[in-house]
PDB file of C-alpha atoms in Angstrom:
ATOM      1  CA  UNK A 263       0.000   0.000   0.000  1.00  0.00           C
ATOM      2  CA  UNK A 264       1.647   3.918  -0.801  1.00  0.00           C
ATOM      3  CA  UNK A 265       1.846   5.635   1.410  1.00  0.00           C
ATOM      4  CA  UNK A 266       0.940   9.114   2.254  1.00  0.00           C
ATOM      5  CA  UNK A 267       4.671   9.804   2.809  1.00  0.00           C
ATOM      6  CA  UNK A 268       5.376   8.196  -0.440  1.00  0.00           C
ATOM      7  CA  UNK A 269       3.239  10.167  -2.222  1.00  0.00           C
ATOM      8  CA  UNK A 270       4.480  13.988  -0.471  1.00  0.00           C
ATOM      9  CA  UNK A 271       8.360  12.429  -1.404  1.00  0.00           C
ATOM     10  CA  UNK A 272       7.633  11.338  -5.054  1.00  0.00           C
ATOM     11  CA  UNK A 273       6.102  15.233  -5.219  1.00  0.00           C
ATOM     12  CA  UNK A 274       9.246  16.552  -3.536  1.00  0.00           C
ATOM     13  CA  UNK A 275      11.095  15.356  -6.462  1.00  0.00           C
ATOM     14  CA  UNK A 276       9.385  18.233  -8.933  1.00  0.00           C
ATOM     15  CA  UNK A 277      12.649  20.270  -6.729  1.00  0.00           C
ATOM     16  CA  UNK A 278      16.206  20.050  -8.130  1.00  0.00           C
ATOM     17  CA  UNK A 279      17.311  20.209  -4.518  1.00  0.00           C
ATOM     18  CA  UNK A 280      15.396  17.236  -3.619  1.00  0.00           C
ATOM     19  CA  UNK A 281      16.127  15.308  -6.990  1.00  0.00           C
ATOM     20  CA  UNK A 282      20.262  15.584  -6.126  1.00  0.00           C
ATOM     21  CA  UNK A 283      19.274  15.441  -2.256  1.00  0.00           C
ATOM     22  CA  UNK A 284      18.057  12.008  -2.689  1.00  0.00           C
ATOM     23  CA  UNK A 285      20.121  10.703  -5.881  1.00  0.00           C
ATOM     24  CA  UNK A 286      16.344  10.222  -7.977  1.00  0.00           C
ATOM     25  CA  UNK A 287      14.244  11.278 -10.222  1.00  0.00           C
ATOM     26  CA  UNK A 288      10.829  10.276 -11.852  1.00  0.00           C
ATOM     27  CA  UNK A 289      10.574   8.908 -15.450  1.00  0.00           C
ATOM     28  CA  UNK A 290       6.437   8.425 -16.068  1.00  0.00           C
ATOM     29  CA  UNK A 291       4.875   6.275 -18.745  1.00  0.00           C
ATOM     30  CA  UNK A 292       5.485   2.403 -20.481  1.00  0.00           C
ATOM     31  CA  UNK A 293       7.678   3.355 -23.354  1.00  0.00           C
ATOM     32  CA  UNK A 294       9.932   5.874 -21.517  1.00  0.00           C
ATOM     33  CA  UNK A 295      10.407   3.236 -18.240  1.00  0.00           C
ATOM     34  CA  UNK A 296      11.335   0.706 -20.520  1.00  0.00           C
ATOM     35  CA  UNK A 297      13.592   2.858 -22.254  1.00  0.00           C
ATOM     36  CA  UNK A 298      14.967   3.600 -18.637  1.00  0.00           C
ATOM     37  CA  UNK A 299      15.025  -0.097 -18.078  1.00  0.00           C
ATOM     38  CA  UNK A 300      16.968  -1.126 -21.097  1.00  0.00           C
ATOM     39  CA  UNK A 301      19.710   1.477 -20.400  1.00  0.00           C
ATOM     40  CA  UNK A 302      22.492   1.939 -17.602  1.00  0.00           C
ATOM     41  CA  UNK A 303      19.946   3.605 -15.085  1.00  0.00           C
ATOM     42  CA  UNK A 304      18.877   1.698 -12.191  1.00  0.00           C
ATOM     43  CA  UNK A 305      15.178   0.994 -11.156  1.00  0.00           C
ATOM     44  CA  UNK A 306      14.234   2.260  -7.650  1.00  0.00           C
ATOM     45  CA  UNK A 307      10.676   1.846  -7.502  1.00  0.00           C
ATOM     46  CA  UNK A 308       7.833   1.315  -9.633  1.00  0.00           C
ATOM     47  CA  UNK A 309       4.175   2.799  -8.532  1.00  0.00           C
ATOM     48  CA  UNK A 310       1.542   1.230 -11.275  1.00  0.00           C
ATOM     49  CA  UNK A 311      -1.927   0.179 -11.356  1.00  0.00           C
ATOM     50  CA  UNK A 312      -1.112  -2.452 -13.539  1.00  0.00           C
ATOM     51  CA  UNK A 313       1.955  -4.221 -11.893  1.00  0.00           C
ATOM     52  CA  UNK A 314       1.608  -6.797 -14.332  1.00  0.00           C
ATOM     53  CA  UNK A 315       2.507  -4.789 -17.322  1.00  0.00           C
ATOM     54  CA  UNK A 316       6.104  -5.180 -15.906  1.00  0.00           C
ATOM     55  CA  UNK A 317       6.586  -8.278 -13.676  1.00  0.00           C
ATOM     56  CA  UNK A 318       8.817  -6.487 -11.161  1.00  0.00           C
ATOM     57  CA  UNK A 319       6.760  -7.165  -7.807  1.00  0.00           C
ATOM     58  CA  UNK A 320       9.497  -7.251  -6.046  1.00  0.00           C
ATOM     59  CA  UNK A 321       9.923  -3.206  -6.413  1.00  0.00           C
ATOM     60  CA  UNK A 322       6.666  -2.351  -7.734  1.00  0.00           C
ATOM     61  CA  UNK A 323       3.411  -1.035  -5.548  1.00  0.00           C
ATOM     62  CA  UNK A 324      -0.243  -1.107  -6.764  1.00  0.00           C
ATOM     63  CA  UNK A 325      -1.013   2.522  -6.667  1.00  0.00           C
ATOM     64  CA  UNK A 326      -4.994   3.949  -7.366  1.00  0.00           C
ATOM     65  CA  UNK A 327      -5.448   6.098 -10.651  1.00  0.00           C
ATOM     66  CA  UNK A 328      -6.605   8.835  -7.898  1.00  0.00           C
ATOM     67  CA  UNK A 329      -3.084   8.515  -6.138  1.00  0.00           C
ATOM     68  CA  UNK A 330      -1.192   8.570  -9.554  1.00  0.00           C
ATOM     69  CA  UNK A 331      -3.188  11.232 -10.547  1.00  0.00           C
ATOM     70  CA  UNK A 332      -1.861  12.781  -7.064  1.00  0.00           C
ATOM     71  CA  UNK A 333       2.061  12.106  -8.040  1.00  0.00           C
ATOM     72  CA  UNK A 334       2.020  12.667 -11.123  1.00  0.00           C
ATOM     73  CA  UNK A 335       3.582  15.451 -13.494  1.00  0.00           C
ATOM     74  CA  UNK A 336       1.608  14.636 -16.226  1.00  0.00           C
ATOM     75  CA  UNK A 337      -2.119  16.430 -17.408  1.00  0.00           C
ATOM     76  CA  UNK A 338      -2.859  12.772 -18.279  1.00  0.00           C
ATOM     77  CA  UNK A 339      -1.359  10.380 -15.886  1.00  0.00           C
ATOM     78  CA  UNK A 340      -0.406   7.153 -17.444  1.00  0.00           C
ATOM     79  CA  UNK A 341      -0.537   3.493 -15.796  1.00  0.00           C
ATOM     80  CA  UNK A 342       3.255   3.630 -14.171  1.00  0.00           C
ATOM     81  CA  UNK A 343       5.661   6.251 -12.679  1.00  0.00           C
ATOM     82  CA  UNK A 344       8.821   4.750 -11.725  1.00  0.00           C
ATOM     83  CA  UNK A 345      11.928   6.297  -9.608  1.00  0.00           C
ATOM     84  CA  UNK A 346      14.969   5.831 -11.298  1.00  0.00           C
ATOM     85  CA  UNK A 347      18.921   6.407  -9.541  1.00  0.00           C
ATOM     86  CA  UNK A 348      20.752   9.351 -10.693  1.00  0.00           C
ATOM     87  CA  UNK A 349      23.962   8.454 -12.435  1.00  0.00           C
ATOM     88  CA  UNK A 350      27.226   9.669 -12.638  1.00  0.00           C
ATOM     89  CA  UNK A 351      28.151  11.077 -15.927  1.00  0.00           C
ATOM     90  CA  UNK A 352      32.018  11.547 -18.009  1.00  0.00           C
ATOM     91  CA  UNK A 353      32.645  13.156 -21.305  1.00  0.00           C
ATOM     92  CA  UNK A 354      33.577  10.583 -23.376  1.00  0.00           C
ATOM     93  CA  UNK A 355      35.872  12.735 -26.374  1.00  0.00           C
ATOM     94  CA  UNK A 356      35.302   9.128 -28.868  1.00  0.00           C
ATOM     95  CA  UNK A 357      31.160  10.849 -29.199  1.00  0.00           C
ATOM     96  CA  UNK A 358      30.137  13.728 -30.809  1.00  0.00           C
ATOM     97  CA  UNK A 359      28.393  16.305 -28.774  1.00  0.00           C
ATOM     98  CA  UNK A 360      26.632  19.931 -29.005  1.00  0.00           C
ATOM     99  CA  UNK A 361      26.685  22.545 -26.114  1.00  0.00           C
ATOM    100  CA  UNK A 362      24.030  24.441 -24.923  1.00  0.00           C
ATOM    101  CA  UNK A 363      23.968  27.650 -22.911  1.00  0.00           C
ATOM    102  CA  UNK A 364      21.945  28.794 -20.388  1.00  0.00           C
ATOM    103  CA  UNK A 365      18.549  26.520 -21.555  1.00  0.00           C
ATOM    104  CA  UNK A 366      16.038  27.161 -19.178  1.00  0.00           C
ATOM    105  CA  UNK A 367      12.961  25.999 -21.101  1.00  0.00           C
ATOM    106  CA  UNK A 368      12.695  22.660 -19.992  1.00  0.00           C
ATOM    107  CA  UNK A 369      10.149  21.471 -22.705  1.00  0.00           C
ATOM    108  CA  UNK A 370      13.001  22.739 -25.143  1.00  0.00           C
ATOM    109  CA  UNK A 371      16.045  20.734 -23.280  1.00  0.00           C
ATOM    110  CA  UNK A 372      13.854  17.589 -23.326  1.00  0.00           C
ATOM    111  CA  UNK A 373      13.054  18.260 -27.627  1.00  0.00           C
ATOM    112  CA  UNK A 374      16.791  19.271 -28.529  1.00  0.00           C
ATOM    113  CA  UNK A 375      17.562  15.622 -26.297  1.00  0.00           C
ATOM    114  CA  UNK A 376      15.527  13.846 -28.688  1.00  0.00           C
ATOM    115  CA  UNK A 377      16.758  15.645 -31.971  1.00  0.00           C
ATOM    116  CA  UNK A 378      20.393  14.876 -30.496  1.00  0.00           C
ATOM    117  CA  UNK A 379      19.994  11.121 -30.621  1.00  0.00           C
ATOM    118  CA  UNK A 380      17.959  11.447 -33.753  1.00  0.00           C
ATOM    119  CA  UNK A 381      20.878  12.626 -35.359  1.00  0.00           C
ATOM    120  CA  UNK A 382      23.623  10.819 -33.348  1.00  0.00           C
ATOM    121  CA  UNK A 383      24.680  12.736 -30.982  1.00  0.00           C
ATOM    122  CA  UNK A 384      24.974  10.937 -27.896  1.00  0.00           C
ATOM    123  CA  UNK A 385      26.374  14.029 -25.303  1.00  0.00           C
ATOM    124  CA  UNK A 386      24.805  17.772 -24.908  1.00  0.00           C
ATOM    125  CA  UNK A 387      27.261  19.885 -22.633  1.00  0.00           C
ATOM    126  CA  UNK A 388      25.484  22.597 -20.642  1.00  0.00           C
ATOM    127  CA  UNK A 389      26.178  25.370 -18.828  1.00  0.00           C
ATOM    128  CA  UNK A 390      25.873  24.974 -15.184  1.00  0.00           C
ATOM    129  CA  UNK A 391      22.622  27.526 -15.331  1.00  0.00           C
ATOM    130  CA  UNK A 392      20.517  25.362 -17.370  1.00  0.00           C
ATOM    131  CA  UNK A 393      17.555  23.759 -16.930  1.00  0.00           C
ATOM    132  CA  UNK A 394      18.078  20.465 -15.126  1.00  0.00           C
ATOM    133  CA  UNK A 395      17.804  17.083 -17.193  1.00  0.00           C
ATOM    134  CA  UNK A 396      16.095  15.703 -14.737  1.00  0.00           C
ATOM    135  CA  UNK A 397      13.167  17.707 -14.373  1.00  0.00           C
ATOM    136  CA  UNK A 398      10.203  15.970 -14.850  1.00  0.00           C
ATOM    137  CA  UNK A 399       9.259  17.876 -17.656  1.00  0.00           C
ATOM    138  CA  UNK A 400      12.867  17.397 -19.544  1.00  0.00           C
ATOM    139  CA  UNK A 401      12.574  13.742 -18.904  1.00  0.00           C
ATOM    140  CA  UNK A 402       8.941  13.501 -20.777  1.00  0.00           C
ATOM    141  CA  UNK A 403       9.716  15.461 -23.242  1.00  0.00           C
ATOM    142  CA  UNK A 404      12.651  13.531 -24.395  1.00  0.00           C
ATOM    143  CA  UNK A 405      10.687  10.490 -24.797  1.00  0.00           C
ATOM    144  CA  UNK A 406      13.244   8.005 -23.134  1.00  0.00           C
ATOM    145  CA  UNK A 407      16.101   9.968 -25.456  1.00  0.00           C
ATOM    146  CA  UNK A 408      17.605  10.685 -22.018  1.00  0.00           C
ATOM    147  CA  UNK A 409      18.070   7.060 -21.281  1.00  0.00           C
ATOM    148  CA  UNK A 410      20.367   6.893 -24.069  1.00  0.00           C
ATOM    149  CA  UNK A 411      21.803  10.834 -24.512  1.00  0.00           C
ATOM    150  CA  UNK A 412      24.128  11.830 -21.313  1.00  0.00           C
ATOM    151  CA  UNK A 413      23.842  15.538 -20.290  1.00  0.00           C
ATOM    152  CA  UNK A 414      26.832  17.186 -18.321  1.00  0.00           C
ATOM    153  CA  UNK A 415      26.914  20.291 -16.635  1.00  0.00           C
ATOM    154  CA  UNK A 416      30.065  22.417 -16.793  1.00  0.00           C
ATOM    155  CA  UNK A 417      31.857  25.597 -17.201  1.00  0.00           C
ATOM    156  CA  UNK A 418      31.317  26.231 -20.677  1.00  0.00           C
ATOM    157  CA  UNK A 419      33.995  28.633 -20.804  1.00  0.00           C
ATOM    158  CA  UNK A 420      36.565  27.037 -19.410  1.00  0.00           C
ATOM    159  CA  UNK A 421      35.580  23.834 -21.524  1.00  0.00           C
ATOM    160  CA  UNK A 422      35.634  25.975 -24.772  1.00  0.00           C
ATOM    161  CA  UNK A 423      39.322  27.126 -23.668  1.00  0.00           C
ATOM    162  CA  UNK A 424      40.413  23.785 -22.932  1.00  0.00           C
ATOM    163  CA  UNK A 425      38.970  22.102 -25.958  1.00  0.00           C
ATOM    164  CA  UNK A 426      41.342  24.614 -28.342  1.00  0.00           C
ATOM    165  CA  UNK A 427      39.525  23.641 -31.298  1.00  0.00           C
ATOM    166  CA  UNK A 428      37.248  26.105 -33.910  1.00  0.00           C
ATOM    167  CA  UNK A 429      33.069  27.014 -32.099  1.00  0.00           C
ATOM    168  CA  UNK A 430      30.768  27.768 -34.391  1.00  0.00           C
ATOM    169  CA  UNK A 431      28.195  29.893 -32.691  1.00  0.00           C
ATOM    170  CA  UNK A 432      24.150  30.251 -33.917  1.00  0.00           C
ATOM    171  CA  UNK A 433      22.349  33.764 -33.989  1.00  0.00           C
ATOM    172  CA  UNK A 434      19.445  35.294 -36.119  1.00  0.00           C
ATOM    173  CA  UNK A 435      22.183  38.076 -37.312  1.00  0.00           C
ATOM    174  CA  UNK A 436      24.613  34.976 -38.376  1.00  0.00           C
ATOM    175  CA  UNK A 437      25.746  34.092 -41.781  1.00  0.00           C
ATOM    176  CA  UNK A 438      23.312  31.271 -43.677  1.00  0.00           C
ATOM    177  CA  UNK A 439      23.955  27.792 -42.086  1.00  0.00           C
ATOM    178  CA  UNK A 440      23.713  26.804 -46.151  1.00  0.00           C
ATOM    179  CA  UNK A 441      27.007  28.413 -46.016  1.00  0.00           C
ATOM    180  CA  UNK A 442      28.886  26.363 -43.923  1.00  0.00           C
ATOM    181  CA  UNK A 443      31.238  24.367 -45.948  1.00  0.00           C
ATOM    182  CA  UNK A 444      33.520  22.965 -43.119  1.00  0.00           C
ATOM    183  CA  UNK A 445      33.293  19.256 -41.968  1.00  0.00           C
ATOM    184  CA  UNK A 446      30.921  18.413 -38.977  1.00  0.00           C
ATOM    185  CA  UNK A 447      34.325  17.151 -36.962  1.00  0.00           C
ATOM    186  CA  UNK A 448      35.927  20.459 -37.215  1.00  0.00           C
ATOM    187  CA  UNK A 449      34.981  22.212 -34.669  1.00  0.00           C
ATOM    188  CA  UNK A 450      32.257  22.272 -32.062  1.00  0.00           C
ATOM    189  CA  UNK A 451      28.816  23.788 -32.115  1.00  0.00           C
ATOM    190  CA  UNK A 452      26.627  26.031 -29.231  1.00  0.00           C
ATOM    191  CA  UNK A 453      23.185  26.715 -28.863  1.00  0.00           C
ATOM    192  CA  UNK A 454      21.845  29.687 -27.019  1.00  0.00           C
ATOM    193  CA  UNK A 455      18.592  30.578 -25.237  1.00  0.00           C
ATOM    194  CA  UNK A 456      15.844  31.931 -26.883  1.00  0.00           C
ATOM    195  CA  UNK A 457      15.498  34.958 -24.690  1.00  0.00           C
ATOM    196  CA  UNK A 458      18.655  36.065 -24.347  1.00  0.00           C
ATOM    197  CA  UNK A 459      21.214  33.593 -26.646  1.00  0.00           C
ATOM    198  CA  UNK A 460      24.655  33.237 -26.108  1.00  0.00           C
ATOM    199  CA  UNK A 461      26.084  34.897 -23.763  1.00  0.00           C
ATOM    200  CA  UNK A 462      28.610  37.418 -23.965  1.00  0.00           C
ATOM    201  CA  UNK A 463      31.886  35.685 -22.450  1.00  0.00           C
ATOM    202  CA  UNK A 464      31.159  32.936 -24.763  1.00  0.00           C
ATOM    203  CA  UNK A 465      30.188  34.220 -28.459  1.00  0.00           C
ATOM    204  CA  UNK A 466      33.583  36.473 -27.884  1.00  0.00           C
ATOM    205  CA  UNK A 467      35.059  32.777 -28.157  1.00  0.00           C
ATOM    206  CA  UNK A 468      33.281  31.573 -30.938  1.00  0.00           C
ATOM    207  CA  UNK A 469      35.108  31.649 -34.512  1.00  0.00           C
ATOM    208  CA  UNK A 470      31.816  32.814 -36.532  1.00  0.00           C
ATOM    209  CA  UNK A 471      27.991  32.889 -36.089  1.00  0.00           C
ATOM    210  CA  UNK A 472      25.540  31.067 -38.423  1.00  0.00           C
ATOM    211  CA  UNK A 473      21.607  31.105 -38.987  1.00  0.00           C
ATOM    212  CA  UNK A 474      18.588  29.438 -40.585  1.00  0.00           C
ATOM    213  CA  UNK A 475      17.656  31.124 -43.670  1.00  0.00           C
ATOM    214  CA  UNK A 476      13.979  32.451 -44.212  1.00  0.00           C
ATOM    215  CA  UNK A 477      12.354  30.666 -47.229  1.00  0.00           C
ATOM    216  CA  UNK A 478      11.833  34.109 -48.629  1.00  0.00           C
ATOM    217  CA  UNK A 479      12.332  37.763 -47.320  1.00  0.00           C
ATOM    218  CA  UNK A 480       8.274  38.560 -46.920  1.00  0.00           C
ATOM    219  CA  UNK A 481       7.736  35.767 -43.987  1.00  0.00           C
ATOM    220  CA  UNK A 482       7.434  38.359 -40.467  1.00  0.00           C
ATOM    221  CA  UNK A 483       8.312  35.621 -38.134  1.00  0.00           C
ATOM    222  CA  UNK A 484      11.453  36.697 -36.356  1.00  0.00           C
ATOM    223  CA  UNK A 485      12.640  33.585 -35.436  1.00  0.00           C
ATOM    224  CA  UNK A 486      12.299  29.691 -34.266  1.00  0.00           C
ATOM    225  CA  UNK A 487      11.748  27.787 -31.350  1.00  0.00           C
ATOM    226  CA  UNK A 488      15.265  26.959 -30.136  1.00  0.00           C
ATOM    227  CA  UNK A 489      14.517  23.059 -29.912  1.00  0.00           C
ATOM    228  CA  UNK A 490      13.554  23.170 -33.891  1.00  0.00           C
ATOM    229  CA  UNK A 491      16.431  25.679 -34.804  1.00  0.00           C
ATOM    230  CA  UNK A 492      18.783  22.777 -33.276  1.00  0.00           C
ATOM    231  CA  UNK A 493      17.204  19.959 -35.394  1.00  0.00           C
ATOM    232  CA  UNK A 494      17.104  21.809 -38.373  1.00  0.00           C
ATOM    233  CA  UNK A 495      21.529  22.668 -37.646  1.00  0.00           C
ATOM    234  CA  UNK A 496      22.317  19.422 -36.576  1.00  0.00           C
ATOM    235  CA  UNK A 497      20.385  17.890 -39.149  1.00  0.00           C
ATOM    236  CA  UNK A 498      21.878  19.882 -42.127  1.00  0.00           C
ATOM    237  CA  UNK A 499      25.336  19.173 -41.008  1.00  0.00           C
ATOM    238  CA  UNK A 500      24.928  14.994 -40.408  1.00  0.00           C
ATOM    239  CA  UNK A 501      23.003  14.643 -43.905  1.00  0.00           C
ATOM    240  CA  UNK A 502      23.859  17.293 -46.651  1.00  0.00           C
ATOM    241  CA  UNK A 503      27.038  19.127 -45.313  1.00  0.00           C
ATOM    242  CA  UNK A 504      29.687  16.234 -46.238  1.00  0.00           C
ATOM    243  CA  UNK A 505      32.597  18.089 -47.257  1.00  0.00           C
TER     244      UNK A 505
END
């Protein structure tokens, strides 16, 4: 039987400071738990009200749909919420990676995740200010891509300085992404907010600055949603930049 404990903790874990206070976060939903399940991450608990969808009694409780409905982060709440272990994650230099800085959307982090594996990228390097991966809202919006994509918080500065190689920067004002004619392995690529972009420090370390042309000069929209300006870049240079 949950608890009413269980139910205020599993709550709790909406917080950042709870999620690294207690080494977990929630993952909600069959796909994305399986994903979970299938990767490196390790189950904790499974709340369901149909244990048998899973056949892991031995860490699963029968919950009501009025006490998932309780827990959950979801408008909808599906059949299973599971609490998954925090791991520990290294840059592994053998993968190829974007960087993102200062992402606070978290609806955005958990779209460009997705994309990223998409395309195979199996790293995104943040800044330390962005949104955290683990937020309930990042983790369902990746769709169980974060099972499989590591994020890793850093200095981004002191990364770019370290790395020594060319960063290629995005911005409305930048040159055509169309004419980028360098190899995706030359250099390294950063993403910016949508409110404010890249920040200062860091574009005065990027090499040049590129865009996503306009089909034609009459369309008024200023700009895109960060998670689709990413998939659109990262996209271009995996399938039609190959120089």
């Amino acid at each position: 039987m949950v608890t009413k404990n269980e139910l205020k903790y599993i709550r709790r874990l909406n917080n950042k400071s709870e999620r690294i206070k207690n080494n977990q976060f929630v993952v909600e939903g069959e796909k994305s738990i399986k994903d979970f399940l299938s990767s490196d991450y390790k189950l904790k608990k499974l709340f369901s009200t149909h244990p048998e969808d899973f056949n892991l009694y031995e860490i699963t409780e029968k919950i009501s749909s009025s006490q998932l409905k309780q827990i959950s982060f979801l408008k909808s709440p599906n059949k299973h919420l599971g609490l998954f272990e925090i791991k520990n994650k290294e840059l592994k230099k053998d993968s190829q990676y974007i960087l993102i800085d200062s992402i606070n959307d978290p609806g955005n982090l958990g779209t460009i995740i997705r994309s990223a594996e998409w395309f195979g990228f199996k790293q995104i390097i943040c800044s330390k200010n962005s949104v955290d991966c683990y937020n309930p809202k990042v983790v369902q919006a990746s769709m169980g891509s974060l099972s499989r994509v590591d994020i890793i918080y850093t200095d981004l500065i002191e990364f770019i300085k370290n790395e020594k190689i060319p960063i290629y920067g995005t911005s409305k004002d930048g040159k055509s992404i169309l004419e980028f004619s360098n190899n995706i392995n030359t250099g390294l690529w950063i993403f910016g907010s949508e409110a404010n972009g890249i920040s200062n420090d860091i574009s005065e370390l990027c090499e040049s600055f590129y865009s996503i042309p306009k089909s034609n000069k009459d369309i008024l929209t200023e700009s895109l949603n960060l998670s689709t300006s990413v998939s659109l870049i990262i996209g271009y240079l995996k399938f039609f930049n190959r120089s």
